[in-house]
Tab-separated table of C-alpha atoms in Angstrom:
chain	number	residue	atom	x	y	z
A	184	MET	CA	110.736	166.089	59.833
A	185	SER	CA	108.584	165.613	63.022
A	186	TRP	CA	105.513	163.665	62.620
A	187	ILE	CA	103.133	161.963	65.125
A	188	GLY	CA	104.368	158.567	65.891
A	189	GLY	CA	107.455	159.149	64.027
A	190	LYS	CA	110.316	156.586	64.462
A	191	LYS	CA	113.348	158.948	64.882
A	192	SER	CA	114.328	157.536	68.133
A	193	LEU	CA	113.937	153.744	67.100
A	194	ARG	CA	115.069	153.877	63.534
A	195	GLU	CA	118.483	152.223	64.462
A	196	LEU	CA	117.114	149.391	66.224
A	197	ILE	CA	114.278	148.893	63.645
A	198	VAL	CA	116.721	148.644	60.601
A	199	SER	CA	119.052	146.272	62.674
A	200	LEU	CA	116.070	143.949	62.864
A	201	PHE	CA	115.330	143.741	59.122
A	202	PRO	CA	115.361	140.233	57.771
A	203	LEU	CA	118.542	139.137	56.128
A	204	TYR	CA	117.237	138.881	52.655
A	205	TYR	CA	114.221	140.566	50.614
A	206	GLU	CA	113.942	141.965	47.215
A	207	ARG	CA	111.077	144.272	47.830
A	208	TYR	CA	110.632	146.994	50.913
A	209	ILE	CA	107.239	148.247	51.363
A	210	GLU	CA	106.631	151.034	53.906
A	211	VAL	CA	103.014	150.635	54.679
A	212	PHE	CA	102.308	153.569	57.003
A	213	GLY	CA	104.946	155.899	55.730
A	214	GLY	CA	104.320	158.997	57.782
A	215	ALA	CA	107.739	160.989	58.031
A	216	GLY	CA	109.632	158.052	56.380
A	217	TRP	CA	112.240	157.957	59.172
A	218	ILE	CA	112.875	154.078	58.487
A	219	LEU	CA	113.095	154.593	54.698
A	220	PHE	CA	115.475	157.338	54.809
A	221	HIS	CA	117.636	155.487	57.513
A	222	LYS	CA	117.964	152.164	55.720
A	223	ASN	CA	120.436	151.807	52.829
A	224	PRO	CA	119.035	152.121	49.353
A	225	GLY	CA	120.592	148.921	48.255
A	226	ASN	CA	119.129	147.312	45.452
A	227	ASP	CA	115.793	146.555	46.505
A	228	PHE	CA	112.540	147.707	44.877
A	229	GLU	CA	111.331	150.419	47.517
A	230	VAL	CA	107.675	151.737	48.027
A	231	TYR	CA	106.591	154.443	50.338
A	232	ASN	CA	102.899	154.669	51.120
A	233	ASP	CA	100.673	156.699	53.334
A	234	PHE	CA	96.688	157.176	53.534
A	235	ASN	CA	97.292	160.911	54.044
A	236	SER	CA	96.927	162.492	50.446
A	237	LEU	CA	98.532	165.667	51.670
A	238	LEU	CA	101.416	164.053	52.895
A	239	VAL	CA	101.834	161.876	49.686
A	240	ASN	CA	101.680	164.932	47.704
A	241	LEU	CA	104.251	166.552	49.557
A	242	TYR	CA	106.671	163.662	49.069
A	243	ARG	CA	105.775	163.543	45.343
A	244	CYS	CA	106.537	167.263	45.151
A	245	VAL	CA	109.816	166.734	46.889
A	246	ARG	CA	110.822	163.972	44.509
A	247	GLU	CA	109.603	165.535	41.125
A	248	LYS	CA	109.623	169.476	41.810
A	249	PRO	CA	111.983	170.203	44.544
A	250	ASN	CA	113.021	173.650	43.232
A	251	GLU	CA	109.351	174.651	42.580
A	252	LEU	CA	108.554	173.565	46.210
A	253	MET	CA	111.479	175.508	47.742
A	254	ASP	CA	110.516	178.679	45.710
A	255	ALA	CA	107.001	178.373	47.102
A	256	LEU	CA	108.410	178.115	50.650
A	257	ARG	CA	111.064	180.853	50.151
A	258	TYR	CA	109.211	183.810	51.354
A	259	CYS	CA	106.548	182.061	53.767
A	260	LEU	CA	105.947	183.698	57.308
A	261	ASN	CA	106.244	182.187	60.550
A	262	SER	CA	103.021	183.585	62.080
A	263	ARG	CA	99.872	182.742	63.699
A	264	GLU	CA	97.839	184.448	61.014
A	265	ASP	CA	99.566	182.644	58.112
A	266	PHE	CA	99.306	179.247	59.999
A	267	ASP	CA	95.478	179.483	60.417
A	268	TYR	CA	95.003	180.686	56.940
A	269	ILE	CA	96.981	177.901	55.498
A	270	LYS	CA	95.265	175.349	57.841
A	271	ASN	CA	91.801	176.597	56.720
A	272	CYS	CA	92.815	176.470	53.059
A	273	LEU	CA	93.886	172.820	53.442
A	274	ALA	CA	90.682	171.851	55.385
A	275	ARG	CA	88.451	173.094	52.595
A	276	ASP	CA	90.764	171.527	49.745
A	277	SER	CA	91.486	175.080	48.120
A	278	PRO	CA	91.826	174.686	44.315
A	279	VAL	CA	95.466	175.425	44.200
A	280	SER	CA	98.531	173.471	42.328
A	281	ASP	CA	99.947	170.624	43.855
A	282	VAL	CA	103.315	172.530	44.634
A	283	GLN	CA	101.357	175.199	46.662
A	284	LYS	CA	99.365	172.582	48.593
A	285	ALA	CA	102.697	170.789	49.429
A	286	ALA	CA	104.290	173.992	50.493
A	287	TRP	CA	101.201	174.828	52.740
A	288	PHE	CA	101.300	171.460	54.180
A	289	TYR	CA	104.993	171.524	54.850
A	290	GLN	CA	104.521	174.821	56.666
A	291	GLN	CA	101.632	173.513	58.778
A	292	ILE	CA	104.151	170.503	59.684
A	293	ARG	CA	106.916	172.894	60.702
A	294	TYR	CA	105.051	175.585	62.346
A	295	SER	CA	102.461	173.496	64.521
A	296	TYR	CA	102.877	172.427	67.989
A	297	ALA	CA	104.833	169.110	68.155
A	298	SER	CA	103.857	168.712	64.374
A	299	GLY	CA	100.223	168.044	65.270
A	300	LEU	CA	98.972	170.265	62.537
A	301	THR	CA	96.301	171.706	64.794
A	302	SER	CA	97.608	174.603	66.600
A	303	PHE	CA	100.436	177.167	66.009
A	304	GLY	CA	103.585	176.271	67.649
A	305	SER	CA	104.932	179.826	68.540
A	306	GLN	CA	108.430	178.786	67.940
A	307	PRO	CA	111.160	180.137	65.725
A	308	HIS	CA	112.196	178.359	62.657
A	309	ASP	CA	114.122	179.163	59.717
A	310	ILE	CA	112.502	177.212	56.750
A	311	TRP	CA	115.488	177.917	54.483
A	312	SER	CA	117.654	175.767	56.800
A	313	ASN	CA	115.303	172.839	55.361
A	314	PHE	CA	116.257	173.328	51.996
A	315	PRO	CA	119.249	171.160	51.955
A	316	LEU	CA	117.180	168.388	53.554
A	317	ILE	CA	114.673	168.771	50.744
A	318	GLU	CA	117.262	168.460	48.155
A	319	GLN	CA	118.746	165.276	50.120
A	320	ALA	CA	115.224	163.834	50.083
A	321	HIS	CA	114.663	164.579	46.426
A	322	ARG	CA	117.795	162.392	45.512
A	323	ARG	CA	116.722	159.669	48.023
A	324	LEU	CA	113.077	159.342	46.750
A	325	ALA	CA	114.475	159.215	42.931
A	326	LYS	CA	113.639	155.591	42.617
A	327	VAL	CA	110.983	155.214	45.318
A	328	VAL	CA	107.556	154.340	44.252
A	329	ILE	CA	105.053	156.664	46.235
A	330	GLU	CA	101.624	155.372	46.738
A	331	ASN	CA	98.458	156.651	48.520
A	332	LYS	CA	96.526	153.431	49.184
A	333	ASP	CA	94.602	151.787	51.924
A	334	PHE	CA	96.947	149.281	53.623
A	335	GLU	CA	94.922	146.307	52.608
A	336	LYS	CA	95.079	147.049	48.988
A	337	LEU	CA	98.714	148.010	49.219
A	338	ILE	CA	99.779	144.793	50.847
A	339	ARG	CA	97.801	142.810	48.396
A	340	GLN	CA	99.165	144.600	45.425
A	341	TYR	CA	102.884	144.310	46.500
A	342	ASP	CA	102.811	140.792	48.273
A	343	ARG	CA	105.404	138.274	47.074
A	344	PRO	CA	107.452	135.761	48.870
A	345	VAL	CA	110.390	138.115	48.363
A	346	SER	CA	108.486	141.194	49.806
A	347	PHE	CA	109.196	142.786	53.240
A	348	PHE	CA	106.758	145.006	54.789
A	349	TYR	CA	107.490	147.508	57.590
A	350	CYS	CA	104.208	148.604	59.272
A	351	ASP	CA	104.024	151.449	61.801
A	352	PRO	CA	100.226	151.970	61.978
A	353	PRO	CA	98.423	154.384	64.207
A	354	TYR	CA	98.833	153.018	67.847
A	355	PHE	CA	95.842	151.330	69.430
A	356	GLU	CA	93.675	153.835	71.598
A	357	THR	CA	95.873	156.699	70.455
A	358	GLU	CA	94.392	156.981	66.971
A	359	GLY	CA	92.952	160.479	67.802
A	360	TYR	CA	96.373	162.005	67.296
A	361	TYR	CA	96.468	161.071	63.702
A	362	LYS	CA	95.025	163.123	60.961
A	363	ASN	CA	93.690	161.978	57.623
A	364	VAL	CA	93.765	158.225	58.300
A	365	GLY	CA	90.284	157.272	56.827
A	366	GLU	CA	86.846	158.702	57.062
A	367	ASP	CA	86.285	157.201	60.370
A	368	GLY	CA	89.660	157.516	61.626
A	369	PHE	CA	91.753	154.247	62.364
A	370	THR	CA	89.298	151.959	64.246
A	371	GLU	CA	89.483	148.557	66.211
A	372	LYS	CA	88.396	146.774	62.949
A	373	ASP	CA	91.302	148.298	61.078
A	374	HIS	CA	93.763	146.947	63.561
A	375	ILE	CA	92.062	143.603	63.003
A	376	ARG	CA	91.919	143.936	59.193
A	377	LEU	CA	95.691	144.798	59.263
A	378	ARG	CA	96.460	141.632	61.314
A	379	ASP	CA	94.373	139.648	58.911
A	380	SER	CA	96.095	141.039	55.855
A	381	LEU	CA	99.687	140.359	57.397
A	382	MET	CA	98.884	136.978	58.603
A	383	LYS	CA	97.730	135.895	54.907
A	384	ALA	CA	101.044	137.623	53.200
A	385	GLN	CA	103.456	135.523	51.378
A	386	GLY	CA	106.406	137.977	52.496
A	387	LYS	CA	107.774	138.821	55.783
A	388	PHE	CA	106.623	141.798	57.983
A	389	LEU	CA	107.887	143.838	60.960
A	390	LEU	CA	105.309	145.813	62.947
A	391	SER	CA	105.580	148.417	65.426
A	392	TYR	CA	103.038	148.934	68.089
A	393	ASN	CA	102.399	150.274	71.535
A	394	ASP	CA	102.565	147.628	74.133
A	395	CYS	CA	99.128	146.763	75.426
A	396	GLU	CA	96.955	143.558	75.887
A	397	PHE	CA	94.880	144.066	72.874
A	398	ILE	CA	97.738	143.924	70.371
A	399	ARG	CA	99.515	141.220	72.100
A	400	GLU	CA	96.485	138.945	71.967
A	401	LEU	CA	95.660	139.966	68.469
A	402	TYR	CA	99.104	138.764	67.389
A	403	ASN	CA	99.529	135.715	69.680
A	404	ALA	CA	99.891	133.111	66.979
A	405	PRO	CA	102.428	130.395	66.141
A	406	GLY	CA	105.447	131.860	64.145
A	407	ILE	CA	104.905	135.281	65.414
A	408	GLN	CA	107.598	136.970	67.696
A	409	ILE	CA	106.845	139.820	69.900
A	410	ASP	CA	109.619	141.743	71.496
A	411	ALA	CA	109.250	144.779	74.035
A	412	TYR	CA	111.430	148.050	73.994
A	413	THR	CA	111.038	151.494	75.456
A	414	ARG	CA	111.686	154.769	73.953
A	415	ILE	CA	111.644	158.342	75.007
A	416	ASN	CA	108.036	159.739	75.150
A	417	ASN	CA	108.392	162.804	72.989
A	418	ILE	CA	105.087	164.528	74.023
A	419	LYS	CA	105.575	164.012	77.851
A	420	GLN	CA	109.174	164.898	77.533
A	421	ARG	CA	108.462	168.592	77.418
A	422	TYR	CA	107.076	168.309	81.142
A	423	ASP	CA	108.236	165.101	82.247
A	424	GLY	CA	112.060	164.406	81.395
A	425	GLY	CA	113.130	160.974	80.837
A	426	SER	CA	109.676	159.637	80.364
A	427	GLN	CA	109.517	156.403	78.660
A	428	PHE	CA	106.982	154.843	76.342
A	429	PRO	CA	106.707	150.974	76.028
A	430	GLU	CA	106.563	149.787	72.559
A	431	ILE	CA	106.620	146.025	70.983
A	432	LEU	CA	107.963	145.022	67.715
A	433	ILE	CA	105.899	142.111	65.934
A	434	ALA	CA	107.489	139.949	63.196
A	435	ASN	CA	106.735	136.707	61.275
A	436	TYR	CA	110.409	135.892	61.195
A	437	ASP	CA	113.431	135.851	63.706
A	438	MET	CA	114.228	139.315	64.332
A	439	GLN	CA	117.722	138.342	65.514
A	440	GLU	CA	118.578	136.736	62.306
A	441	ARG	CA	120.693	139.613	60.969
A	442	GLY	CA	122.657	139.921	64.159
A	443	LEU	CA	123.389	136.325	64.333
A	444	SER	CA	124.865	136.283	60.925
A	445	ILE	CA	127.470	138.534	61.648
A	446	PRO	CA	130.931	136.658	62.434
A	447	ALA	CA	131.897	137.017	65.931
A	448	GLN	CA	135.382	138.904	66.264
A	449	MET	CA	138.067	136.628	67.550
A	450	ASN	CA	139.454	137.591	70.945
A	451	LEU	CA	143.161	136.583	71.343
A	452	PHE	CA	142.491	136.173	75.222
A	453	ASP	CA	140.056	133.404	74.543
A	454	ILE	CA	142.465	131.133	72.742
A	455	ARG	CA	143.963	128.808	75.229
A	456	ALA	CA	147.458	127.313	75.120
A	457	PRO	CA	147.366	123.405	74.650
A	458	ARG	CA	147.513	121.396	77.834
A	459	PHE	CA	150.395	118.729	78.209
A	460	THR	CA	150.533	115.512	80.149
A	461	SER	CA	153.401	114.987	82.310
A	462	ASP	CA	154.704	112.350	79.942
A	463	GLU	CA	154.802	115.136	77.016
A	464	GLU	CA	156.361	117.570	79.430
C-alpha cells in the first residue's frame, strides 16, 4: 500500500545492496513494508517495527485475523463523510476492537489524498480488490515478529554480530509529513540518536535518507559508505512529470559485495586464440 516515504520505487535497488550474510533482518521503520515484502523470506529471523501503533495494529490483524479484517472492510463506503468520521474516531482513540481499528486505519490510508491520512482523496477505489493482497500479506507475515518500539530500544534488543538493520527514518526537514512518530515528532535530536545507536551496533546497517549536507556530515566517519541515487518524486509527480528526488544510502559495509560475489558470465568473444611464433608456424 502507499505510505509517506514508501520505498516502492527503490525496493529492487535496496534489496540488491543487502550484505551477503546475515541471520537476523530487522526493519526498524517498517512503514508500508515495501522492503520486507520484496525480499525473499529465506531462513533469516525477521522483525518488522514501527512506532505508529495504528500501523502496527493493522499488520498484527493482517497476520492474525485476516478474515475478520476483510469482513470489517467488506461493506465500508468510499465517502467523505465516512472518511471524516473514521479520522475523528481514530484521533480520539475510540474504544473499539483491534480489528475495527485496523479496518478504519486501512480505510484512512486507502481513501486519503496521497495516503497522507489527513484529507479525503476523492478517488474511486474498490477495496474488495485489496483482499487478495491482504491474504498474501497474511501468509508472508506468518513468521515475522511485529514490534511497536522506539528505534533505540529495538536496535539494542535485536543487535547481534549477525544482525542486519534496514532503516528508513523520517527524512530530515520533512518530518512534518509523518504521523504518529513520537510525542514531539521526529526531531534533529532523534536523527543524532539514530546515528549514535547504529554506530554502536555490532551488526550491519543500511540506511535510507534524503541527500542533504546535515545527514552527510552526520555519517561522515571511517568505515561508512555513502552512495547517491535518485527516484521519482511521487508527490511532485502529479503536477511536475519526471520530477526526481535525490536520496542517499548509507551503510557500514561494502554495498557492492553482493554484486561482486556473482560469478561473471564467460563471453566466448573474449577468449583469444594462442599466438604462435614464426618457428612454431
